[in-house]
Coordinates of C-alpha atoms in Angstrom, one line a residue:
M236 CA 54.8 52.1 31.9
T237 CA 56.7 55.5 31.7
D238 CA 60.3 55.8 31.0
D239 CA 61.0 57.1 34.5
I240 CA 59.4 53.9 36.0
R241 CA 61.2 51.5 33.5
Q242 CA 64.6 53.1 34.2
S243 CA 64.0 53.0 37.9
R244 CA 63.3 49.4 37.9
I245 CA 66.3 48.5 35.6
A246 CA 68.6 50.6 37.9
Q247 CA 67.2 48.7 40.9
A248 CA 67.9 45.4 39.3
L249 CA 71.4 46.7 38.2
A250 CA 72.3 48.0 41.7
E251 CA 71.6 44.5 43.0
R252 CA 73.7 43.1 40.2
A253 CA 76.6 45.3 41.0
H254 CA 76.5 44.1 44.7
D255 CA 76.2 40.4 43.3
V256 CA 79.5 40.8 41.5
L257 CA 81.3 42.2 44.5
I258 CA 80.6 38.8 46.3
S259 CA 81.7 36.9 43.2
H260 CA 81.3 36.5 39.5
N261 CA 79.7 33.1 39.7
F262 CA 77.2 34.3 42.3
A263 CA 76.2 37.2 39.9
Q264 CA 75.9 34.9 37.1
Q265 CA 73.5 32.5 39.3
Q266 CA 71.5 35.4 40.3
I267 CA 70.5 36.3 36.7
G268 CA 70.0 32.7 35.7
Y269 CA 73.0 32.5 33.7
I270 CA 73.7 28.9 32.2
H271 CA 77.2 27.6 31.6
T272 CA 77.1 26.1 28.2
F273 CA 79.4 23.2 29.5
D274 CA 76.5 22.1 31.6
M275 CA 74.3 21.7 28.6
N276 CA 74.1 18.5 26.5
F277 CA 73.5 19.4 22.8
G278 CA 74.3 15.9 21.4
E279 CA 72.2 12.8 21.5
R280 CA 71.7 10.8 24.6
I281 CA 74.1 7.9 25.1
P282 CA 72.3 4.5 25.4
Q283 CA 72.3 3.2 28.7
R284 CA 71.2 -0.2 29.9
T285 CA 67.9 -0.7 31.6
M286 CA 68.1 -0.5 35.4
L287 CA 66.9 -3.4 37.4
E288 CA 63.9 -2.9 39.7
V289 CA 66.1 -3.1 42.8
E290 CA 68.6 -0.5 41.4
L291 CA 65.7 1.8 40.6
A292 CA 64.3 1.5 44.1
A293 CA 67.9 2.1 45.6
S294 CA 68.5 5.1 43.4
A295 CA 65.0 6.4 44.5
K296 CA 66.0 6.1 48.2
R297 CA 69.4 7.7 47.6
Q298 CA 67.5 10.6 46.0
E299 CA 65.0 10.9 48.6
R300 CA 67.9 10.9 51.5
S301 CA 69.8 13.7 49.5
T302 CA 66.8 15.9 49.2
S303 CA 66.0 15.5 52.7
H304 CA 69.6 16.1 53.7
H305 CA 69.8 19.2 51.6
K306 CA 66.5 20.6 53.2
Y307 CA 67.8 20.0 56.7
I308 CA 71.2 21.7 55.7
A309 CA 68.9 24.8 54.4
K310 CA 66.9 24.8 57.6
A311 CA 70.1 24.8 59.6
S312 CA 71.5 27.6 57.6
T313 CA 68.2 29.7 58.0
H314 CA 68.3 29.3 61.7
L315 CA 71.8 30.1 62.1
H316 CA 71.5 33.3 59.9
Q317 CA 68.6 34.4 62.1
V318 CA 70.8 34.2 65.2
I319 CA 73.6 36.1 63.1
E320 CA 71.2 38.8 62.0
A321 CA 70.1 39.4 65.4
A322 CA 73.5 39.7 66.6
I323 CA 74.7 42.1 63.8
N324 CA 71.7 44.3 64.5
T325 CA 72.7 44.5 68.1
Q326 CA 76.2 45.3 67.4
L327 CA 75.2 48.2 64.8
E328 CA 73.6 49.8 67.6
D329 CA 77.2 50.4 69.2
L330 CA 79.0 52.4 66.5
D331 CA 82.0 53.3 68.6
T332 CA 82.7 49.5 68.7
I333 CA 82.1 49.4 65.2
Y334 CA 84.4 52.4 64.4
H335 CA 87.2 51.5 66.7
E336 CA 87.3 47.7 67.0
V337 CA 85.6 46.3 63.9
V338 CA 86.9 48.6 61.4
G339 CA 89.9 50.0 63.6
I340 CA 89.8 53.6 62.7
Q341 CA 92.3 55.4 64.6
E342 CA 91.7 58.9 65.5
A343 CA 94.8 60.3 64.0
V344 CA 93.5 59.3 60.4
P345 CA 90.8 61.7 60.2
T346 CA 92.8 64.5 61.5
V347 CA 95.5 63.8 58.9
L348 CA 92.6 64.0 56.3
D349 CA 91.3 67.2 57.7
I350 CA 94.8 68.9 57.8
L351 CA 95.2 68.0 54.1
A352 CA 92.0 69.8 53.3
V353 CA 93.1 73.3 54.4
K354 CA 95.4 75.8 52.7
S355 CA 97.7 75.9 55.8
A356 CA 98.5 72.1 55.4
S357 CA 102.2 71.5 55.8
V358 CA 104.4 68.2 56.1
G359 CA 105.5 69.7 59.5
R360 CA 101.9 69.3 61.0
L361 CA 101.4 65.9 59.4
E362 CA 104.8 64.4 60.5
P363 CA 103.9 63.7 64.3
L364 CA 100.5 62.2 63.4
V365 CA 102.0 59.9 60.8
N366 CA 104.7 58.9 63.3
D367 CA 101.8 57.7 65.5
L368 CA 100.4 55.6 62.6
S369 CA 103.3 53.0 62.2
W370 CA 101.3 51.3 59.2
L371 CA 100.8 54.5 57.2
G372 CA 104.6 55.3 57.9
R373 CA 105.6 52.0 56.6
D374 CA 103.2 52.3 53.4
L375 CA 104.5 55.7 52.6
V376 CA 108.3 54.5 52.8
S377 CA 107.5 51.4 50.9
L378 CA 105.7 53.6 48.2
V379 CA 108.5 56.2 47.6
N380 CA 111.1 53.3 47.3
L381 CA 109.2 51.7 44.5
P382 CA 111.5 51.6 41.4
Q383 CA 109.4 54.2 39.4
Y384 CA 109.6 56.6 42.2
R385 CA 113.3 56.4 43.5
K386 CA 115.4 59.4 43.1
K387 CA 119.0 59.3 41.9
S388 CA 121.9 61.1 43.4
A389 CA 124.3 63.3 41.5
K390 CA 126.5 60.2 41.0
G391 CA 123.6 58.0 39.7
T392 CA 123.4 55.9 42.6
T393 CA 119.8 55.3 43.7
V394 CA 118.7 57.3 46.9
K395 CA 116.7 55.2 49.5
V396 CA 114.2 56.8 51.7
D397 CA 114.2 55.1 55.2
T398 CA 111.9 57.4 57.3
P399 CA 108.4 58.5 57.1
A400 CA 109.2 62.1 57.4
L401 CA 111.5 61.9 54.4
A402 CA 108.7 60.0 52.5
L403 CA 106.3 62.9 53.5
R404 CA 108.5 65.5 51.9
Y405 CA 109.5 63.3 49.0
L406 CA 105.7 62.9 48.0
G407 CA 104.5 66.3 48.7
L408 CA 101.1 67.7 49.9
E409 CA 99.3 67.2 46.3
N410 CA 100.3 63.5 46.2
L411 CA 99.5 62.9 49.8
Q412 CA 96.0 64.3 49.3
M413 CA 95.3 61.0 47.1
V414 CA 97.9 58.7 48.6
I415 CA 96.8 58.9 52.4
P416 CA 93.0 58.3 51.8
T417 CA 93.8 55.3 49.6
F418 CA 96.2 53.8 52.2
A419 CA 93.7 54.4 54.9
M420 CA 91.0 52.6 53.1
R421 CA 93.4 49.5 52.2
H422 CA 94.4 49.5 56.0
W423 CA 90.8 49.1 57.1
M424 CA 90.2 46.3 54.6
P425 CA 89.6 42.8 56.1
H426 CA 92.8 40.7 56.0
S427 CA 90.7 37.8 54.5
T428 CA 87.3 37.9 53.0
E429 CA 87.1 33.9 52.6
P430 CA 85.1 32.3 51.4
F431 CA 84.7 35.3 49.1
P432 CA 88.4 35.6 47.9
L433 CA 88.0 38.4 45.5
L434 CA 85.7 40.6 47.5
K435 CA 88.5 42.5 49.2
R436 CA 90.2 43.5 45.9
K437 CA 86.8 44.4 44.3
L438 CA 86.0 46.8 47.2
R439 CA 89.5 48.2 46.8
D440 CA 89.1 48.7 43.1
M441 CA 85.7 50.2 43.5
S442 CA 86.9 52.8 45.9
M443 CA 89.8 53.7 43.7
A444 CA 87.6 54.1 40.6
T445 CA 84.9 56.0 42.7
A446 CA 87.5 58.4 44.0
I447 CA 89.3 59.0 40.6
A448 CA 85.9 59.5 38.8
A449 CA 84.7 62.0 41.6
K450 CA 87.9 63.8 41.3
T451 CA 87.4 64.1 37.5
L452 CA 84.0 65.2 37.6
A453 CA 84.7 67.8 40.4
P454 CA 85.4 70.7 38.4
L455 CA 82.2 70.4 36.3
Y456 CA 80.3 71.0 39.7
D457 CA 82.6 73.8 41.1
V458 CA 83.7 71.2 43.7
K459 CA 87.3 70.9 45.3
A460 CA 88.8 68.0 43.7
Q461 CA 90.5 66.9 47.2
H462 CA 86.9 66.9 48.7
A463 CA 85.5 64.8 45.9
F464 CA 88.5 62.3 45.8
T465 CA 88.5 61.8 49.6
L466 CA 84.8 61.3 50.0
G467 CA 84.8 59.0 47.0
M468 CA 87.5 56.8 48.6
L469 CA 85.6 56.8 51.8
L470 CA 82.1 55.9 50.4
D471 CA 82.5 52.2 50.9
V472 CA 83.6 52.2 54.4
G473 CA 80.3 50.8 55.4
K474 CA 80.8 47.8 53.2
I475 CA 84.2 47.1 54.9
A476 CA 82.6 47.4 58.4
L477 CA 79.7 45.0 57.4
T478 CA 81.9 42.6 55.7
R479 CA 84.2 42.4 58.7
L480 CA 81.1 42.2 61.1
Y481 CA 79.4 39.4 59.1
L482 CA 82.4 37.2 58.8
R483 CA 83.4 37.7 62.4
T484 CA 79.8 37.1 63.6
F485 CA 79.3 34.0 61.6
E486 CA 82.5 32.4 62.7
R487 CA 81.6 33.1 66.5
V488 CA 77.8 32.0 66.3
W489 CA 78.8 29.0 63.9
Q490 CA 81.4 27.7 66.3
G491 CA 79.0 28.1 69.4
K492 CA 76.2 26.2 67.4
V493 CA 78.7 23.3 66.4
K494 CA 79.9 23.0 70.0
I495 CA 76.2 22.8 71.3
A496 CA 75.3 20.2 68.7
R497 CA 78.5 18.0 69.5
D498 CA 78.0 18.3 73.2
K499 CA 74.3 17.2 72.8
K500 CA 75.4 14.4 70.4
Q501 CA 73.1 15.8 67.8
K502 CA 74.8 13.9 64.9
D503 CA 72.5 15.2 62.1
L504 CA 72.7 18.8 63.2
H505 CA 76.3 18.7 63.7
T506 CA 76.8 17.1 60.2
A507 CA 74.7 19.8 58.6
L508 CA 76.5 22.8 60.5
V509 CA 80.0 21.6 59.9
G510 CA 79.1 21.9 56.1
L511 CA 77.9 25.5 56.3
E512 CA 79.9 28.4 55.0
P513 CA 79.0 32.1 55.0
D514 CA 75.9 32.9 52.7
P515 CA 76.6 35.0 49.8
L516 CA 72.9 36.2 49.3
F517 CA 72.8 37.1 53.1
L518 CA 75.9 39.3 52.7
R519 CA 74.9 40.8 49.4
N520 CA 71.5 42.0 51.0
L521 CA 73.5 43.3 54.1
L522 CA 75.7 45.3 52.0
L523 CA 72.9 46.5 49.7
E524 CA 70.5 47.5 52.4
H525 CA 72.8 48.9 55.1
S526 CA 76.2 49.7 53.7
A527 CA 75.4 53.3 52.8
T528 CA 73.9 54.2 56.2
V529 CA 76.7 52.6 58.1
S530 CA 79.4 54.7 55.9
Q531 CA 77.2 57.7 56.7
Y532 CA 77.5 57.0 60.5
L533 CA 81.1 56.2 60.3
I534 CA 82.0 59.2 58.3
E535 CA 80.0 61.3 60.7
R536 CA 81.9 59.9 63.6
M537 CA 85.2 60.9 62.1
E538 CA 84.1 64.4 63.0
F539 CA 85.8 66.4 60.3
R540 CA 86.2 70.1 60.9
Y541 CA 87.1 71.1 57.2
L542 CA 85.6 68.5 55.1
P543 CA 82.0 69.2 54.4
F544 CA 81.0 65.5 54.2
N545 CA 78.0 65.2 56.7
A546 CA 75.2 66.7 54.6
V547 CA 76.6 65.0 51.5
M548 CA 76.6 61.6 53.1
E549 CA 73.0 62.0 54.3
E550 CA 71.7 62.7 51.0
F551 CA 74.0 59.9 49.5
A552 CA 72.5 57.4 51.8
Q553 CA 68.9 58.4 51.3
S554 CA 69.4 57.9 47.6
Y555 CA 71.6 54.9 47.6
L556 CA 68.9 52.5 46.6
P557 CA 67.2 53.5 43.1
K558 CA 63.7 54.8 43.4
A559 CA 60.9 55.7 41.2
H560 CA 61.7 59.3 41.3
N561 CA 65.3 60.5 41.1
H562 CA 65.7 63.9 42.6
A563 CA 69.5 64.0 42.0
A564 CA 69.3 67.4 40.5
E565 CA 68.2 68.8 43.9
Q566 CA 71.2 67.5 45.7
L567 CA 74.4 69.3 46.8
P568 CA 77.1 69.6 44.1
L569 CA 79.4 67.2 46.0
T570 CA 76.6 64.6 46.5
Q571 CA 76.0 64.8 42.7
V572 CA 79.5 64.3 41.9
V573 CA 80.1 61.1 44.3
R574 CA 76.8 59.8 43.3
K575 CA 77.6 59.9 39.6
A576 CA 81.2 58.6 40.2
Y577 CA 79.9 55.7 42.3
C578 CA 77.4 54.9 39.5
Y579 CA 80.1 55.0 36.9
A580 CA 82.3 52.6 38.8
Q581 CA 79.5 50.2 39.2
Y582 CA 78.9 50.4 35.4
Q583 CA 82.5 49.9 34.7
V584 CA 82.7 46.7 36.8
L585 CA 79.6 45.3 35.4
K586 CA 80.7 46.0 31.8
D587 CA 84.2 44.5 32.5
T588 CA 82.7 41.2 33.7
H589 CA 80.2 41.1 30.8
L590 CA 77.1 41.4 33.1
L591 CA 75.7 44.3 31.4
E592 CA 73.7 44.7 28.1
A593 CA 74.0 47.8 26.0
D594 CA 70.3 48.9 26.5
E595 CA 70.9 48.2 30.2
A596 CA 73.8 50.4 30.4
K597 CA 72.0 53.2 28.6
D598 CA 69.1 53.3 31.1
W599 CA 71.5 53.0 34.1
L600 CA 73.5 56.2 32.8
A601 CA 70.4 57.9 32.1
Y602 CA 68.7 57.1 35.5
N603 CA 71.9 58.6 37.3
Q604 CA 71.9 61.6 35.0
L605 CA 75.3 61.2 33.7
T606 CA 75.6 63.6 30.7
V607 CA 77.2 62.6 27.2
E608 CA 80.0 65.0 28.2
E609 CA 80.7 63.3 31.7
Q610 CA 80.5 59.8 30.0
D611 CA 83.1 60.9 27.6
L612 CA 85.3 62.4 30.1
L613 CA 85.4 59.4 32.3
S614 CA 85.8 56.9 29.5
K615 CA 89.1 58.7 28.8
T616 CA 90.2 58.4 32.5
A617 CA 92.3 55.7 34.1
L618 CA 90.2 54.7 37.0
Q619 CA 92.8 52.4 38.7
S620 CA 95.8 54.6 38.7
L621 CA 96.7 57.5 41.1
Q622 CA 99.3 58.9 38.5
L623 CA 101.4 60.4 41.0
T624 CA 103.6 63.4 40.1
I625 CA 106.9 63.1 41.9
L626 CA 109.5 65.8 41.1

């Protein structure tokens, strides 16, 4: 086996693992066969009394019923998710609905991001658009009123900013180039990702880490830092869309199936359905296989005039899943930047959760062609802080 093939196989396994840990740490451990030591018994067996024949028979019957019940639940889940998968595939054909209703992207947001990309950008041009985005105005006002950013008057009293217009001027264009993409992604996140409570935070952290890493790498590729940061922040908008879509579709289909089973007095089926929850493996596969393509479509739908993202997203989506032959060197500079930034963000997540061995990390970084210089640069970068400079 050549080094290229070995690295690509390890990269494929680690790409799956990075998606596993988004769902939950326990799920990721289960996928790699992790054994909890407290589930193991290293001591001698405690002597137990010999069971009576009638007790053995009853125990065997209980085990048989339990096995049969679990098989029935698994069968019900499989059927339910076949219906859910078909429903999701149908909904993905209508990207306008995904864009406007599932994710809730307002047309003013891409316009604001576009304005921030040009030299003629000004707070005056942004102000009417931000006024139309009430959530963004509130977030900006809240940000500048945080204790670490509050200004003091000549008398030493704290100055409170109470309008979006003042907040825009207070932050300035350079800070807004980072703050507004960040707030947009946070606004699009699902309100809740139960029964995967940490998924929302992990998606947010991945977006932040990718954006900051991309901005850090940008000068090495003669790429505009603002372009790199904005696209790095937007890369996982497809995961947001698919997570929202799956949880929403599961709830709708599940409620319908439960009602039918109840109305038809199908007690066993009703009992099985009531116990079902969204499936972590189904969601993991959905994100792994489709999120990059959905991100590409949504970013294309944003119809940027000044941000050169369409060709980059096409290349990113095509190379999202590791393959035997890595053609990263042939890609556009911005594609290389966001791919390496995303790779490093995934590496950091796996490392922080102790789900990455040293030899695996070496192969992962080598497959994604991160140089020693780039690794050293990123290792010294705070990937979860915008580090705003407010004068």
